[in-house]
PDB file of C-alpha atoms and ligand atoms in Angstrom:
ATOM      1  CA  UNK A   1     -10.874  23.291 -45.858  1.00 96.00           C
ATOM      2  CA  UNK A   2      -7.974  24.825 -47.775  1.00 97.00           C
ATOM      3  CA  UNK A   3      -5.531  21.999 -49.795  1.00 98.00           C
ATOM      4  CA  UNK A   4      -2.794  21.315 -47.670  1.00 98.00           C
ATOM      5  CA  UNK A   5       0.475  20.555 -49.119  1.00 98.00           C
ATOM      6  CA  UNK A   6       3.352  18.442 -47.432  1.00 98.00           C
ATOM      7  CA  UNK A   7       6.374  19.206 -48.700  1.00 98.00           C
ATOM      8  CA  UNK A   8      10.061  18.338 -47.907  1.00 98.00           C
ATOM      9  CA  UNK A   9      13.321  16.175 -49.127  1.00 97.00           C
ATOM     10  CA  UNK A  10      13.408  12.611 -50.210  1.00 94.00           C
ATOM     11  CA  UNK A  11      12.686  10.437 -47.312  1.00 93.00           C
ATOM     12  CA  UNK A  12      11.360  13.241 -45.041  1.00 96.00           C
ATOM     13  CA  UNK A  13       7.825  10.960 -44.788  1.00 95.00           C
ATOM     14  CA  UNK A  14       5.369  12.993 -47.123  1.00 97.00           C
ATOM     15  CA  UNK A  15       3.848   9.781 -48.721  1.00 96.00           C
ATOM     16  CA  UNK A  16       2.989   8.406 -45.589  1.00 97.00           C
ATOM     17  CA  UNK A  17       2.188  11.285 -43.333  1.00 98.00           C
ATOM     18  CA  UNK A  18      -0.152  12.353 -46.221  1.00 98.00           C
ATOM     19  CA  UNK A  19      -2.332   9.105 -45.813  1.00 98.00           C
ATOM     20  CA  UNK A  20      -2.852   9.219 -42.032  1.00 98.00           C
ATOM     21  CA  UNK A  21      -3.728  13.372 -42.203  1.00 98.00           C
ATOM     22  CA  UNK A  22      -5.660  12.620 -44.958  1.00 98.00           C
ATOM     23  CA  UNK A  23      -7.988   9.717 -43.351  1.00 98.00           C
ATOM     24  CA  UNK A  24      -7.765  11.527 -39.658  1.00 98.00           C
ATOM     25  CA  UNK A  25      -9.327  14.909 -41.622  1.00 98.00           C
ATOM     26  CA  UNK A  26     -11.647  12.610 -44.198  1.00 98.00           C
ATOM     27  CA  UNK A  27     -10.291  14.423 -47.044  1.00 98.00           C
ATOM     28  CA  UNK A  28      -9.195  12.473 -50.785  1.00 98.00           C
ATOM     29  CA  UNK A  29      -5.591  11.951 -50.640  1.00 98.00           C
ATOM     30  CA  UNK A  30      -3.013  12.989 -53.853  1.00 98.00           C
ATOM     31  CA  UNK A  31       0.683  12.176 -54.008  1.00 98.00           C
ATOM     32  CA  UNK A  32       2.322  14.578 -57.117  1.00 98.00           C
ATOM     33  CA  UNK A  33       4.659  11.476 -57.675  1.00 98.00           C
ATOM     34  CA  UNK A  34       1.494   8.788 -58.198  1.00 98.00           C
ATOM     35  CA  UNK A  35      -0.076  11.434 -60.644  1.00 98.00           C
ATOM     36  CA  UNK A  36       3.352  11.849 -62.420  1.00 98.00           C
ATOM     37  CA  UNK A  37       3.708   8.048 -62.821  1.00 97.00           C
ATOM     38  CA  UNK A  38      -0.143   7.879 -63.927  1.00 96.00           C
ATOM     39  CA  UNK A  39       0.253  10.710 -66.506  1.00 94.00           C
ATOM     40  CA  UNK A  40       3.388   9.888 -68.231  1.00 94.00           C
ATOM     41  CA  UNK A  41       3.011   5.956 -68.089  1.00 96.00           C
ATOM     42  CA  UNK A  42       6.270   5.146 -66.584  1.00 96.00           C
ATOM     43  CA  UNK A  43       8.116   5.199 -63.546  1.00 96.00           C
ATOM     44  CA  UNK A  44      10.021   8.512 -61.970  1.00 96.00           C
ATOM     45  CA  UNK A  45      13.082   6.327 -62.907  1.00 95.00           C
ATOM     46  CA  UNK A  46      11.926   5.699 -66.663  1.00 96.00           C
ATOM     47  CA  UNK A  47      11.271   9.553 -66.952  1.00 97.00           C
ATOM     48  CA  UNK A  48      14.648  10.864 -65.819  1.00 95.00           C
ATOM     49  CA  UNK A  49      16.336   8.348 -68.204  1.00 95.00           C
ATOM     50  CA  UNK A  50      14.270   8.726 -71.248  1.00 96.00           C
ATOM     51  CA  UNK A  51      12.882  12.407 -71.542  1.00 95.00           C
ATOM     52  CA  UNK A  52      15.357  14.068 -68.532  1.00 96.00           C
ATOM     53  CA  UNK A  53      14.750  15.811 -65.025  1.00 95.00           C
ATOM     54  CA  UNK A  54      13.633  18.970 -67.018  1.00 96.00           C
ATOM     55  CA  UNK A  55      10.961  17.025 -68.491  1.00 96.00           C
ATOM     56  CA  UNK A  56       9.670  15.413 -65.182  1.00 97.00           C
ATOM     57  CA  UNK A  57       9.921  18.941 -63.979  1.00 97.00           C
ATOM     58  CA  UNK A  58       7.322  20.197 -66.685  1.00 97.00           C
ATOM     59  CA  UNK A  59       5.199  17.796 -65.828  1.00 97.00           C
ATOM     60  CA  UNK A  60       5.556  18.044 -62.059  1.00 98.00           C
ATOM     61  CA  UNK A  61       4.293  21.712 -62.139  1.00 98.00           C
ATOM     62  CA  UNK A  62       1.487  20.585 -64.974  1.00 98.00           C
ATOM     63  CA  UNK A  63       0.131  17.802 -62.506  1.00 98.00           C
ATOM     64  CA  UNK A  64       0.400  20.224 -59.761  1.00 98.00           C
ATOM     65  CA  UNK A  65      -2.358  23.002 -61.081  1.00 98.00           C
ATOM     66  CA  UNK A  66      -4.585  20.293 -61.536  1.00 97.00           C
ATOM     67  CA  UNK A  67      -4.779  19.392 -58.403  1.00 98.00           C
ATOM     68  CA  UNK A  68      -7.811  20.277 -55.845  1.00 98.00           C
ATOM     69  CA  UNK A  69      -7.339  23.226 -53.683  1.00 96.00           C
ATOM     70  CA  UNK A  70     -10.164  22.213 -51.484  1.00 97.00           C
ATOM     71  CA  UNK A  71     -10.497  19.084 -48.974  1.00 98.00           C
ATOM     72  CA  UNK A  72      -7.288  17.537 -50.453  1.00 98.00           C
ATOM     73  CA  UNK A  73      -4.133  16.425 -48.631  1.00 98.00           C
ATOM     74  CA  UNK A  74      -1.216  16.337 -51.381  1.00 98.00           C
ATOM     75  CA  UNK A  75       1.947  14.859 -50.734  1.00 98.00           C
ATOM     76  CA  UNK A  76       4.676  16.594 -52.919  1.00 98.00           C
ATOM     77  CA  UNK A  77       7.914  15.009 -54.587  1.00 98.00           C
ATOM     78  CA  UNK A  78      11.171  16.772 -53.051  1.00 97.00           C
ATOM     79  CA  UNK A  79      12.036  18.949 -55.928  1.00 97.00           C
ATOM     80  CA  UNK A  80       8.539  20.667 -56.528  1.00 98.00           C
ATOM     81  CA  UNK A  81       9.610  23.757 -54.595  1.00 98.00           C
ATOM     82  CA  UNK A  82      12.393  24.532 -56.634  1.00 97.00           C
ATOM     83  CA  UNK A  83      10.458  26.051 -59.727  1.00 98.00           C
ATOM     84  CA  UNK A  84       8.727  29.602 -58.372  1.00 98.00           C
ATOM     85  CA  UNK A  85       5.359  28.903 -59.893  1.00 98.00           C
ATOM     86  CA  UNK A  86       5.239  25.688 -57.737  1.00 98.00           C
ATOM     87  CA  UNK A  87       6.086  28.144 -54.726  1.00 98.00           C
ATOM     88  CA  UNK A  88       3.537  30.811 -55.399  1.00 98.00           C
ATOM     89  CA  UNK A  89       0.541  28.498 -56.386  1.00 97.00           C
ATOM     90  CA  UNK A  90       0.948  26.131 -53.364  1.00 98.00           C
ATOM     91  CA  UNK A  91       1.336  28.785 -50.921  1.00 97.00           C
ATOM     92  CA  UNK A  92      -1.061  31.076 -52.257  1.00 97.00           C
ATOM     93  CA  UNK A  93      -3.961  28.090 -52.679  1.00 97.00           C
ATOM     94  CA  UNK A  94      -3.232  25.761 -49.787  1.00 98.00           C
ATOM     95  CA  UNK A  95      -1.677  25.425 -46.409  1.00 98.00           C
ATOM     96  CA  UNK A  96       2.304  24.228 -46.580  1.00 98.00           C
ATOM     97  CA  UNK A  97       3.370  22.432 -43.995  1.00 98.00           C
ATOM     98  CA  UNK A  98       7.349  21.694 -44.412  1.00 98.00           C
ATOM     99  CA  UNK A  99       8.523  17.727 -43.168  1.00 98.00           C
ATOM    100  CA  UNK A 100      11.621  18.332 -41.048  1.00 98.00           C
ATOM    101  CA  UNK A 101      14.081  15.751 -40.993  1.00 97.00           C
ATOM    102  CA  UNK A 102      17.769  15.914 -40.705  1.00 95.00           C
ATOM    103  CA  UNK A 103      19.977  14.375 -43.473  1.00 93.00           C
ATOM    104  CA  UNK A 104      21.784  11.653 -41.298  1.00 91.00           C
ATOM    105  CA  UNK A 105      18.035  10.118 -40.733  1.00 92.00           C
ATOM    106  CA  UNK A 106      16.843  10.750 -44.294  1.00 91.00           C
ATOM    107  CA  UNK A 107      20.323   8.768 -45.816  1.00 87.00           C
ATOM    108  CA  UNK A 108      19.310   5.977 -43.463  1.00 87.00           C
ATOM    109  CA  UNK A 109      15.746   5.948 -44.131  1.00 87.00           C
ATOM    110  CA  UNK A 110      16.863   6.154 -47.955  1.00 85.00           C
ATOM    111  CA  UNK A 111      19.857   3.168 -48.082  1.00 84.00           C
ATOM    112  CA  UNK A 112      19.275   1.066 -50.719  1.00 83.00           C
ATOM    113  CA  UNK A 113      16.273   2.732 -51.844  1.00 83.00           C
ATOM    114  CA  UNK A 114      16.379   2.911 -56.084  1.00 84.00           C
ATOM    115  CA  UNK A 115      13.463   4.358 -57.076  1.00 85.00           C
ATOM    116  CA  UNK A 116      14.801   8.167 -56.702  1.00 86.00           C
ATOM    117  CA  UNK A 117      16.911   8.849 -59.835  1.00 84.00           C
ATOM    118  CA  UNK A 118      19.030  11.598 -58.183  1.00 83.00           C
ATOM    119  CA  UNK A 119      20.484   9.604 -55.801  1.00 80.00           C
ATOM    120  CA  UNK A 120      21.628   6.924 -57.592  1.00 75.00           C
ATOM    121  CA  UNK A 121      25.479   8.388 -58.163  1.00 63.00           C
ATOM    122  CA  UNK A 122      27.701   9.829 -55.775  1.00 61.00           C
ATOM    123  CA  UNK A 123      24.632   9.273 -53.245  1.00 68.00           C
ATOM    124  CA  UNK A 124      26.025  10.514 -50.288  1.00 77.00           C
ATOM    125  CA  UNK A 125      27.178  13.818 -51.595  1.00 83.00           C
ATOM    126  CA  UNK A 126      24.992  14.804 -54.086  1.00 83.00           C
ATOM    127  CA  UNK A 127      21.931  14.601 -51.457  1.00 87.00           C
ATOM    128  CA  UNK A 128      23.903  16.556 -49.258  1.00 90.00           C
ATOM    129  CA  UNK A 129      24.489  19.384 -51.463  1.00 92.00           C
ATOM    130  CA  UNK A 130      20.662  18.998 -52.858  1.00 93.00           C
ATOM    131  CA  UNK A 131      19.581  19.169 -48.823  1.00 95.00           C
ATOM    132  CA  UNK A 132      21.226  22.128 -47.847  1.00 96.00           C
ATOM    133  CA  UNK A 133      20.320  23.927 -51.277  1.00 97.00           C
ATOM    134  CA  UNK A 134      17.093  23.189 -50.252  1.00 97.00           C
ATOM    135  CA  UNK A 135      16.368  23.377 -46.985  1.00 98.00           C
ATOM    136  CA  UNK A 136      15.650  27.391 -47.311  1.00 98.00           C
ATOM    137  CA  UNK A 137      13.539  26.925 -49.795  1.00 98.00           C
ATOM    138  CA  UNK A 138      11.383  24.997 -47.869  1.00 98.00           C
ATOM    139  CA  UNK A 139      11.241  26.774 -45.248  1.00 98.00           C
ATOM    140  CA  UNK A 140      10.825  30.091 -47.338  1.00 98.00           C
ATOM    141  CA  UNK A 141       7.409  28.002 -48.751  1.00 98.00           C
ATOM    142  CA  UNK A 142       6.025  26.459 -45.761  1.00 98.00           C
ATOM    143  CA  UNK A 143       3.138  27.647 -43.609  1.00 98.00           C
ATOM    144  CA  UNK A 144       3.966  25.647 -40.863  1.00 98.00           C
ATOM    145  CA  UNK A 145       7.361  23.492 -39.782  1.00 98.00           C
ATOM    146  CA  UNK A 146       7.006  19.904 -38.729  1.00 98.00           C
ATOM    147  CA  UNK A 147       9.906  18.037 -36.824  1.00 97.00           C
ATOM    148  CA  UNK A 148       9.779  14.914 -37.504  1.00 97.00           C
ATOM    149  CA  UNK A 149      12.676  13.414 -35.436  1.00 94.00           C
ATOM    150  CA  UNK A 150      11.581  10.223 -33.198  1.00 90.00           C
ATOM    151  CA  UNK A 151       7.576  10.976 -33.805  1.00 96.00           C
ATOM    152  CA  UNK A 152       5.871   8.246 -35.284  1.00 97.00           C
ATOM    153  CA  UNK A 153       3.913   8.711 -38.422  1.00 97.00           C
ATOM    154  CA  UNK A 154       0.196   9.224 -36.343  1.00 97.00           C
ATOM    155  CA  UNK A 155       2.199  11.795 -33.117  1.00 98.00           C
ATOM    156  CA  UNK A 156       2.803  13.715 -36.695  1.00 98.00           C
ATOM    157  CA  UNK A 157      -0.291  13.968 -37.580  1.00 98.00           C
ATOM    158  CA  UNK A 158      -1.701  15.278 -34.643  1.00 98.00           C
ATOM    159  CA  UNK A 159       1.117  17.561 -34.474  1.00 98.00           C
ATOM    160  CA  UNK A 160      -0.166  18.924 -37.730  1.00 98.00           C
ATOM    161  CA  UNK A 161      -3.813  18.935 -36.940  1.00 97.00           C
ATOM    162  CA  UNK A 162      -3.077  21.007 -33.939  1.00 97.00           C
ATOM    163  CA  UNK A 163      -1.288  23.326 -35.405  1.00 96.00           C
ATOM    164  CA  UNK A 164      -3.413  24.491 -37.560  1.00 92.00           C
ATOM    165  CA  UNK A 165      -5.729  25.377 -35.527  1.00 84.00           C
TER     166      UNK A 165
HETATM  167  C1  LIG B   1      12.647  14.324 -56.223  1.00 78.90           C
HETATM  168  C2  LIG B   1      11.900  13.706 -55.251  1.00 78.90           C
HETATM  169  C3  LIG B   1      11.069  12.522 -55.526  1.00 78.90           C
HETATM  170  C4  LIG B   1      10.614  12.518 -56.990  1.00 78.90           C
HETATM  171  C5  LIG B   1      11.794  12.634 -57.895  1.00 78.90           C
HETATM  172  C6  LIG B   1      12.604  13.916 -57.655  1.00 78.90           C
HETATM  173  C7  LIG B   1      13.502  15.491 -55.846  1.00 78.90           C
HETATM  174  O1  LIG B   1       9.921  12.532 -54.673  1.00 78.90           O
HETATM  175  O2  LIG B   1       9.699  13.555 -57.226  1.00 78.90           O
HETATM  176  O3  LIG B   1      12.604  11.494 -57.706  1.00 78.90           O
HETATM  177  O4  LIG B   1      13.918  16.242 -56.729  1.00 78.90           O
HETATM  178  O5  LIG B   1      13.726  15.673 -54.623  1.00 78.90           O
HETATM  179  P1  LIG B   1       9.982  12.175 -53.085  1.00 78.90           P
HETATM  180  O6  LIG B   1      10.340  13.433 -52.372  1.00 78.90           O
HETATM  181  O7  LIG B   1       8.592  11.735 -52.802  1.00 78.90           O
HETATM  182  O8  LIG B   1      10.989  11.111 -52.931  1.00 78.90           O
END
């Protein structure tokens, strides 16, 4: 089996979606976030503050090449579509399949959450803005398009399962 990648915005699910597929299709499980954490000793927050998003960013796309592109669910942080090579190597080694969710239910699912450094600020409109920059670029990646609105984490997962086959 070919990697497959879930990808989406902040809140969309990835993280936990990624656990189920992975244990429903006995495959190892990766989350790009864990392996940033793990690699650079510190937290996403710690990273941003000290060394700056263009840092995390270089190491984002470094952690993501050395990931397996066989048997392998890997759950992707938010941003890791916006840098091309990201794009290109995830679509071209893996299956993408996009996390639909609209941004009213990703704000909810995301009050008072503090471990995502842009959305600390001016929360409500700079994840607005970030959405709808990103929400073709997502779809411009993805394989396959999963809505997520009122499933539960395992109807997801079948969803998935069955459509890729
Ligand atoms: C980010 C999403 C986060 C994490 C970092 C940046 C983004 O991952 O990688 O805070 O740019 O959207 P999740 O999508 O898992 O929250």
């Amino acid at each position: 089996m070919k990697a497959i990648y879930l990808i989406g915005f902040m809140g969309a699910g990835k993280t936990s979606v990624s656990r189920k597929l992975a244990e429903a299709l006995t495959v190892s499980h990766y989350d790009t976030d864990h392996e940033i954490v793990e690699a650079a000793g510190k937290s996403i927050n710690d990273i941003f503050a000290s060394e700056g998003e263009a840092e995390f960013r270089e190491i984002e796309s470094a952690v993501l090449k050395r990931m397996p592109q066989h048997d392998a669910v890997i759950a992707t942080g938010g941003g890791i579509v916006v840098a091309e090579e990201n794009r290109r190597q995830m679509k071209s080694t893996g299956t993408v399949i996009f996390l639909y969710a609209e941004i009213g239910e990703i704000l909810q699912r995301l009050e008072g959450d503090n471990s995502r450094p842009l959305l600390q600020e001016k929360k409500l409109e700079a994840a607005q803005s970030l959405y709808i920059s990103r929400l073709p670029i997502y779809r411009q990646t993805a394989h396959i398009e999963i809505d997520t609105a009122s499933k539960s984490i395992s109807e997801i997962v079948k969803e998935i399962i069955v459509s890729m086959n």
